[in-house]
C-alpha atoms as one frame of an Amber mdcrd trajectory, in Angstrom:
protein
  16.729 -25.532 -44.289  13.367 -24.058 -45.994  13.928 -19.861 -47.095  11.139
 -18.115 -46.606  12.475 -14.368 -47.600  15.110 -14.333 -49.777  15.095 -10.348
 -48.988  14.850  -9.211 -45.475  16.970  -7.543 -42.675  17.775  -8.174 -38.872
  18.013  -4.837 -37.036  20.815  -4.437 -33.766  18.979  -1.546 -31.934  21.040
   0.787 -29.381  20.021   4.216 -28.263  22.860   5.739 -30.427  22.733   2.985
 -33.525  21.204   1.108 -35.774  23.315  -2.344 -37.054  21.511  -3.707 -40.117
  22.150  -6.825 -41.795  20.449  -6.935 -44.803  20.443 -10.974 -46.738  19.435
 -10.529 -50.343  19.680 -14.095 -51.735  22.182 -15.367 -49.266  24.250 -12.769
 -49.653  24.639 -10.487 -46.630  25.279  -6.323 -46.128  26.387  -4.775 -43.312
  25.889  -1.273 -42.554  25.619   0.957 -39.287  23.212   4.681 -39.256  22.195
   6.900 -36.471  19.233   6.867 -34.720  18.597  10.409 -35.208  14.553  10.674
 -37.464  16.834  11.687 -40.498  18.951   8.608 -40.033  16.306   6.180 -39.629
  14.317   7.773 -42.568  17.882   7.031 -44.852  17.626   3.560 -42.934  13.980
   2.963 -44.733  15.018   3.998 -47.990  18.038   1.959 -47.999  15.699  -0.880
 -47.215  13.355  -0.228 -49.672  15.716   0.496 -52.484  17.213  -3.405 -52.284
  13.359  -4.347 -51.723  13.470  -5.475 -48.075  10.124  -7.218 -47.752  10.688
  -8.447 -43.765  12.686  -6.608 -40.761  12.909  -8.172 -37.072  13.582  -5.627
 -34.565  15.493  -7.046 -31.054  12.734  -5.646 -28.001  15.712  -3.364 -26.538
  14.005  -1.202 -23.967  11.949   2.036 -25.693  14.938   2.276 -28.432  12.907
   0.069 -30.722   9.833   2.028 -31.002  11.052   5.063 -33.235  12.372   2.313
 -35.378   9.276   0.436 -35.503   6.925   3.547 -35.954   9.247   4.885 -38.927
   9.264   1.115 -40.630   5.638   0.791 -40.110   4.031   0.667 -43.250   6.439
   0.263 -45.668   7.290  -3.761 -44.807   6.788  -6.334 -42.448   8.453  -5.394
 -39.216   8.669  -8.285 -36.800   9.065  -7.529 -33.158  10.966 -10.154 -31.262
  11.502 -10.986 -27.503  14.673 -10.807 -26.678  14.920 -14.298 -24.788  13.621
 -15.747 -27.866  16.439 -15.028 -30.055  19.420 -15.377 -27.759  22.758 -17.279
 -29.720  25.612 -19.485 -28.632  27.732 -17.390 -25.945  31.283 -16.103 -27.133
  32.478 -13.423 -29.604  29.234 -11.654 -29.007  28.955  -8.093 -31.326  26.433
  -5.756 -32.956  26.975  -7.522 -36.260  27.128 -11.072 -35.486  23.732 -10.033
 -33.651  21.956  -8.576 -36.629  23.186 -11.377 -38.748  22.041 -13.977 -36.276
  18.421 -12.159 -36.263  18.547 -11.588 -40.141  19.304 -15.469 -40.286  16.446
 -16.412 -37.971  14.004 -14.502 -40.066  14.800 -16.026 -43.414  14.351 -18.910
 -42.470  10.563 -18.654 -40.668  12.124 -18.948 -36.916  11.280 -16.056 -35.204
   8.257 -15.534 -33.265   6.450 -12.262 -33.562   5.252  -9.983 -30.792   2.278
  -8.471 -30.073   1.841  -4.825 -31.372  -1.302  -3.542 -31.111  -2.538  -0.976
 -33.930  -1.659   2.976 -33.441  -5.058   4.289 -31.894  -4.375   1.704 -29.413
  -1.389   2.230 -28.816  -1.799   6.043 -27.954  -4.762   5.457 -25.499  -1.441
   3.151 -23.529   0.436   5.929 -23.426  -2.148   7.806 -21.991  -3.471   4.838
 -19.639  -0.255   4.361 -18.589   0.102   8.068 -17.667  -2.665   7.913 -16.103
  -1.114   4.872 -14.068   2.003   7.187 -12.467  -0.262   9.688 -11.831  -2.330
   7.186  -9.330   1.460   5.927  -7.604   2.491   9.542  -7.162  -1.330  10.708
  -5.553  -0.293   7.585  -2.963   3.329   8.246  -2.860   1.939  12.142  -1.726
  -0.968  10.626   0.383   1.101   8.544   2.539   3.591  11.149   2.889   1.120
  13.588   4.622  -0.042  11.527   6.653   3.202  10.603   7.851   4.176  13.694
   7.968   1.067  15.130  10.512   2.145  11.887  12.681   5.238  13.143  13.021
   4.092  16.496  14.423   1.684  14.026  16.646  -1.227  15.108  14.516  -3.662
  12.349  14.971  -6.215  12.836  11.639  -5.496   9.436  10.328  -6.710   7.833
  13.727 -10.493   9.875  13.983 -10.764   9.209  10.104 -11.223   6.952   7.451
 -10.253   8.990   5.025  -7.249  11.788   5.962  -7.102  12.819   2.924 -11.153
  13.266   2.306 -12.621  17.017   1.514 -13.096  16.960   6.065  -8.668  15.961
   6.173  -7.977  18.247   3.055  -9.542  21.266   4.659  -8.130  21.305   8.037
  -4.891  20.310   7.124  -4.733  23.084   4.937  -5.820  25.142   8.427  -3.111
  23.429  10.199  -0.649  24.244   7.688  -1.477  27.954   7.541  -0.986  27.973
  11.418  -4.255  27.636  12.710  -4.656  26.337  16.317  -7.757  26.915  17.415
  -9.148  23.087  17.967 -12.862  24.544  17.695 -12.711  26.461  14.424 -10.317
  22.810  13.277 -13.009  19.996  14.236 -15.737  22.395  13.095 -14.684  22.261
   9.267 -15.422  18.255   9.529 -18.305  17.805   7.455 -20.540  14.579   6.904
 -20.667  11.428   8.711 -16.879  13.105  10.499 -19.446  15.693  11.998 -20.369
  13.020  14.900 -16.496  12.992  15.898 -16.428  15.965  16.611 -14.929  15.926
  20.663 -12.302  13.155  18.649 -11.379  15.632  16.210 -10.439  18.189  18.601
  -7.998  16.505  20.860  -6.895  14.744  17.370  -5.510  18.110  15.916  -4.060
  18.953  18.686  -0.625  18.445  18.053   3.477  20.246  17.294   4.023  21.021
  14.295   7.127  23.153  13.943   7.155  26.234  11.108   9.007  23.577   9.012
   7.032  20.931   9.167   4.080  23.503   8.087   5.713  24.592   5.229   6.382
  21.342   3.774   2.919  20.709   5.059   1.088  23.476   2.356   4.376  22.584
  -0.347   2.510  18.500  -0.218  -1.094  19.472   0.045  -0.256  21.854  -3.096
   1.611  18.923  -5.025  -1.487  16.772  -4.046  -3.532  19.384  -6.050  -1.756
  19.263  -9.091  -1.012  15.593  -9.299  -5.340  15.292  -8.805  -5.641  18.348
 -11.625  -3.393  16.700 -13.566  -5.184  13.119 -13.104  -8.793  14.739 -14.095
  -7.645  16.170 -17.136  -5.801  12.927 -18.599  -8.872  10.950 -17.355 -10.801
  13.059 -19.854  -8.523  12.972 -22.827  -8.993   8.766 -22.441 -12.809   9.289
 -22.257 -12.206  11.556 -25.197  -9.701   9.336 -26.862 -11.872   6.078 -26.559
 -15.073   8.064 -28.372 -12.600   8.976 -30.977 -10.926   5.987 -32.050 -11.616
   5.627 -35.216 -12.794   1.251 -34.713 -15.861   2.392 -33.774 -15.915  -1.397
 -31.678 -13.640   0.569 -28.992 -16.752   2.303 -27.366 -18.513  -0.790 -27.103
 -15.405  -2.986 -25.868 -15.568  -0.864 -22.565 -18.844  -0.614 -22.268 -18.908
  -4.793 -22.531 -16.082  -5.387 -20.289 -17.261  -2.846 -17.568 -20.425  -5.889
 -17.381 -17.754  -8.332 -15.124 -17.652  -7.602 -11.690 -15.155  -5.688 -10.465
 -14.138  -3.865 -13.360 -14.723  -0.022 -13.338 -14.422   1.873 -16.461 -10.630
   2.975 -15.649  -9.984  -0.846 -15.599 -11.975  -1.173 -18.491  -9.949   1.376
 -20.706  -6.215   0.033 -19.140  -7.102  -3.626 -20.406  -7.990  -2.464 -23.689
  -4.910  -0.257 -23.987  -3.190  -2.843 -23.148  -4.442  -6.402 -25.857  -6.352
  -4.058 -27.727 -10.525  -5.378 -28.958  -9.354  -8.027 -31.437  -8.815 -11.183
 -30.021  -7.535 -12.713 -33.323  -3.634 -12.200 -32.062  -3.936 -14.358 -29.266
  -4.729 -18.354 -30.783  -6.696 -19.271 -26.978  -7.574 -17.529 -23.526  -4.565
 -19.688 -22.373  -1.927 -17.696 -24.963  -3.619 -14.275 -23.402  -2.853 -15.032
 -20.211   0.138 -16.819 -20.461   1.335 -13.805 -22.390   0.024 -11.681 -19.648
   1.961 -13.363 -17.087  -1.231 -14.123 -14.947  -1.425 -17.424 -15.241   1.149
 -20.348 -13.158   4.287 -21.202 -14.519   5.271 -24.300 -15.468   8.919 -25.859
 -14.247   8.719 -29.596 -14.252  11.517 -31.837 -14.093  11.606 -35.744 -13.472
   7.646 -35.619 -12.697   7.847 -33.002 -10.237   6.895 -29.951 -10.295   9.358
 -26.906  -9.291   8.344 -23.454  -9.345   4.620 -22.010 -10.665   5.980 -18.371
  -9.773   3.824 -16.464 -12.366   6.476 -14.981 -14.957   7.492 -11.318 -15.269
   5.609  -9.453 -18.314   2.929  -6.773 -18.791   2.790  -5.307 -14.837   0.126
  -2.492 -16.306  -2.006  -5.297 -17.402  -1.517  -7.243 -13.854  -1.877  -4.407
 -11.772  -5.368  -3.867 -13.413  -6.516  -7.551 -12.556  -5.137  -7.401  -9.705
  -7.259  -4.590  -8.395 -10.535  -6.147 -10.397  -9.730  -9.799  -8.899  -9.791
  -7.374  -4.871 -12.731  -5.035  -5.841 -15.489  -8.563  -7.544 -14.222 -10.575
  -4.672 -16.267  -7.916  -2.234 -19.160  -8.068  -4.662 -22.421  -9.887  -3.427
 -23.567 -13.554  -4.488 -21.255 -13.302  -8.066 -19.118 -16.416  -9.314 -15.848
 -14.419  -8.969 -16.729 -13.737  -5.218 -17.165 -17.186  -4.505 -14.396 -18.430
  -6.623 -12.002 -16.074  -4.649 -13.219 -17.640  -0.872 -13.002 -21.132  -1.783
  -9.240 -20.580  -3.344  -8.431 -18.295  -0.520  -8.967 -21.032   2.603  -6.571
 -23.781   0.344  -3.580 -21.232  -1.185  -4.372 -17.756   0.479  -6.112 -14.633
  -0.340  -2.481 -13.424  -2.819  -2.557 -16.289  -4.890  -6.182 -16.625  -5.001
  -6.062 -12.710  -6.386  -4.078 -13.975  -8.905  -5.973 -17.088 -10.012  -9.296
 -14.498  -9.987  -7.165 -11.813 -12.173  -6.762 -14.711 -14.450 -10.161 -15.589
 -14.488 -11.034 -12.520 -15.645  -8.682 -12.201 -18.966 -10.040 -15.396 -19.226
 -13.672 -13.544 -19.595 -12.370 -10.556 -20.842 -11.229 -12.252 -23.803 -14.384
 -14.439 -24.954 -16.297 -11.398 -24.604 -14.111  -9.399 -26.633 -13.899 -12.113
 -28.684 -17.949 -13.371 -28.518 -19.143  -9.142 -28.700 -20.948 -10.422 -26.473
 -22.124  -8.793 -22.579 -20.681 -10.899 -19.403 -23.555 -13.252 -17.909 -23.130
 -13.741 -14.882 -23.539 -17.378 -13.005 -23.760 -16.772  -9.643 -22.509 -17.507
  -6.335 -24.012 -20.693  -5.951 -22.006 -22.420  -9.509 -19.931 -24.310  -7.402
 -22.346 -25.713  -5.444 -24.772 -26.778  -7.772 -21.802 -28.257 -10.157 -20.851
 -30.790  -7.237 -24.918 -30.221  -5.879 -24.744 -34.459  -4.009 -21.855 -33.684
  -2.513 -22.573 -30.600  -1.144 -25.696 -31.516   0.189 -23.760 -34.997   1.753
 -21.100 -32.849   3.308 -24.008 -30.881   5.117 -25.981 -33.980   6.103 -22.460
 -35.438   7.923 -22.374 -32.136   9.629 -25.604 -32.149  10.910 -25.419 -35.541
  11.738 -22.766 -35.295  13.563 -24.498 -32.652  15.927 -26.591 -35.238  17.176
 -30.050 -34.826  14.607 -31.906 -37.159  12.284 -32.149 -35.283   8.975 -34.583
 -36.435   6.312 -33.902 -34.362   3.147 -37.281 -34.041   0.650 -36.585 -31.704
  -2.904 -38.758 -28.887  -3.057 -41.326 -28.064  -4.904
C-alpha cells in the first residue's frame, strides 16, 4: 500500500494521558505524556524534533481540544471520527489504538473532520453558552408557573405570557405577601388591563410561607439568568463585529435574509459551520454533516430506517426553530413547503425537511455571497400549473358546475 507520509504520528487521548505512536520510515516509537499544559508542550517539542509533519487525533469527548490547540499551527493536525477508525475487536489497548491511528494516517486512509478557524470556535463557545442559558431560563420559568399552580394562582390561565411584565410584577408582589386582589390586578399593563376582573379571581390562592420563599428565589434566579443572557448577547454581537474576517458580519446579514432566521439563529449557524463553504464539497455533504437529512439504510431493495443521524444538536435545534418560524410566514416558499409536507408526513418530519432546505439555502447564500431570493408561496403551483388547474376543474365539476377556463390578459 502506498505510503503518503513518511513521518507521522497517531495520538490516543484520555483525560490524564496521551499515548503517542510516531512512525518514522516504518519504525514505530511509543511514548506516553500527561495532559497538563507542560506535558503537552513536551509532546509538541518531541514531535517537532522528530520531524513529524502530520498528526491524527481521535475525537474523544472534549479531551482532544487542548491537544489540538497546542499542536495546531506547528504541523498538520487531523481530527478523525471515532466511528471511522474502529479497529478489529480483541486485545484492545491504548498502545494498539495509537498504532492503528498512525498506520491509517501513514497510508492516507483517514477522513479529516471539519474544524472551523479559531475566531469561529470562539464564537461557538459564546453561542453554545447562550443556548444553555436559554434552557435554564425556560426551566426556571416552567418551575415558577408550576409553583404558582400548586398554590392555586391561575395567572397562566388568564395571561398568555405569565412571565411577561404584568405577570412578573404580580408574582413578585405575591412572593412578598401581598393579598389585596385589587392592587394585584391593577399591576397589569397593556392589553391585560382588559382582563381586570379575571385577574382578580386568578390571584386568589393559598400560597404558603415556604412557597412564597421559593417563589422569591426563583424570580431572583430568573433575573440572574436574563441578565447573563443580555451580557452574552452583547458579547456575541461584539465578537461578530470585531472578527478578523470582514465577511463574518456580512454573512450574518445575508443569512438573516432567509425567512424564519433571526439574528441569534444566524449567529448560531455561523458559529457551527463557519463562513467558508470550501470545507463541504456540496450542500448534501453539509446536510449530512449536520445530521439534518434522512438516513440511508437499505437492504435487499428495501429501505428500513430513514431517521436523521445524531450529529450537531446545536445546529439542528437552530434550524428546526428557524423552520417553525418560517412555517408561519406569509407567501413564502418555505411556508408552502411545510404545508405541502405536513399533510403527508406529519408536522415534525415536515419541520426537519424545512430545516434541511434552510441549511441548503444557507450553503448557497454563503458560497455565492448573495442574499436569498424568495421564490414565492405559489412556487409549487407554478411548477405544476396544468396539473393544479385540472385538479381544481375536477373539483368544481364534481359539484355539478360547468367550467370554462380562459387565460388572463
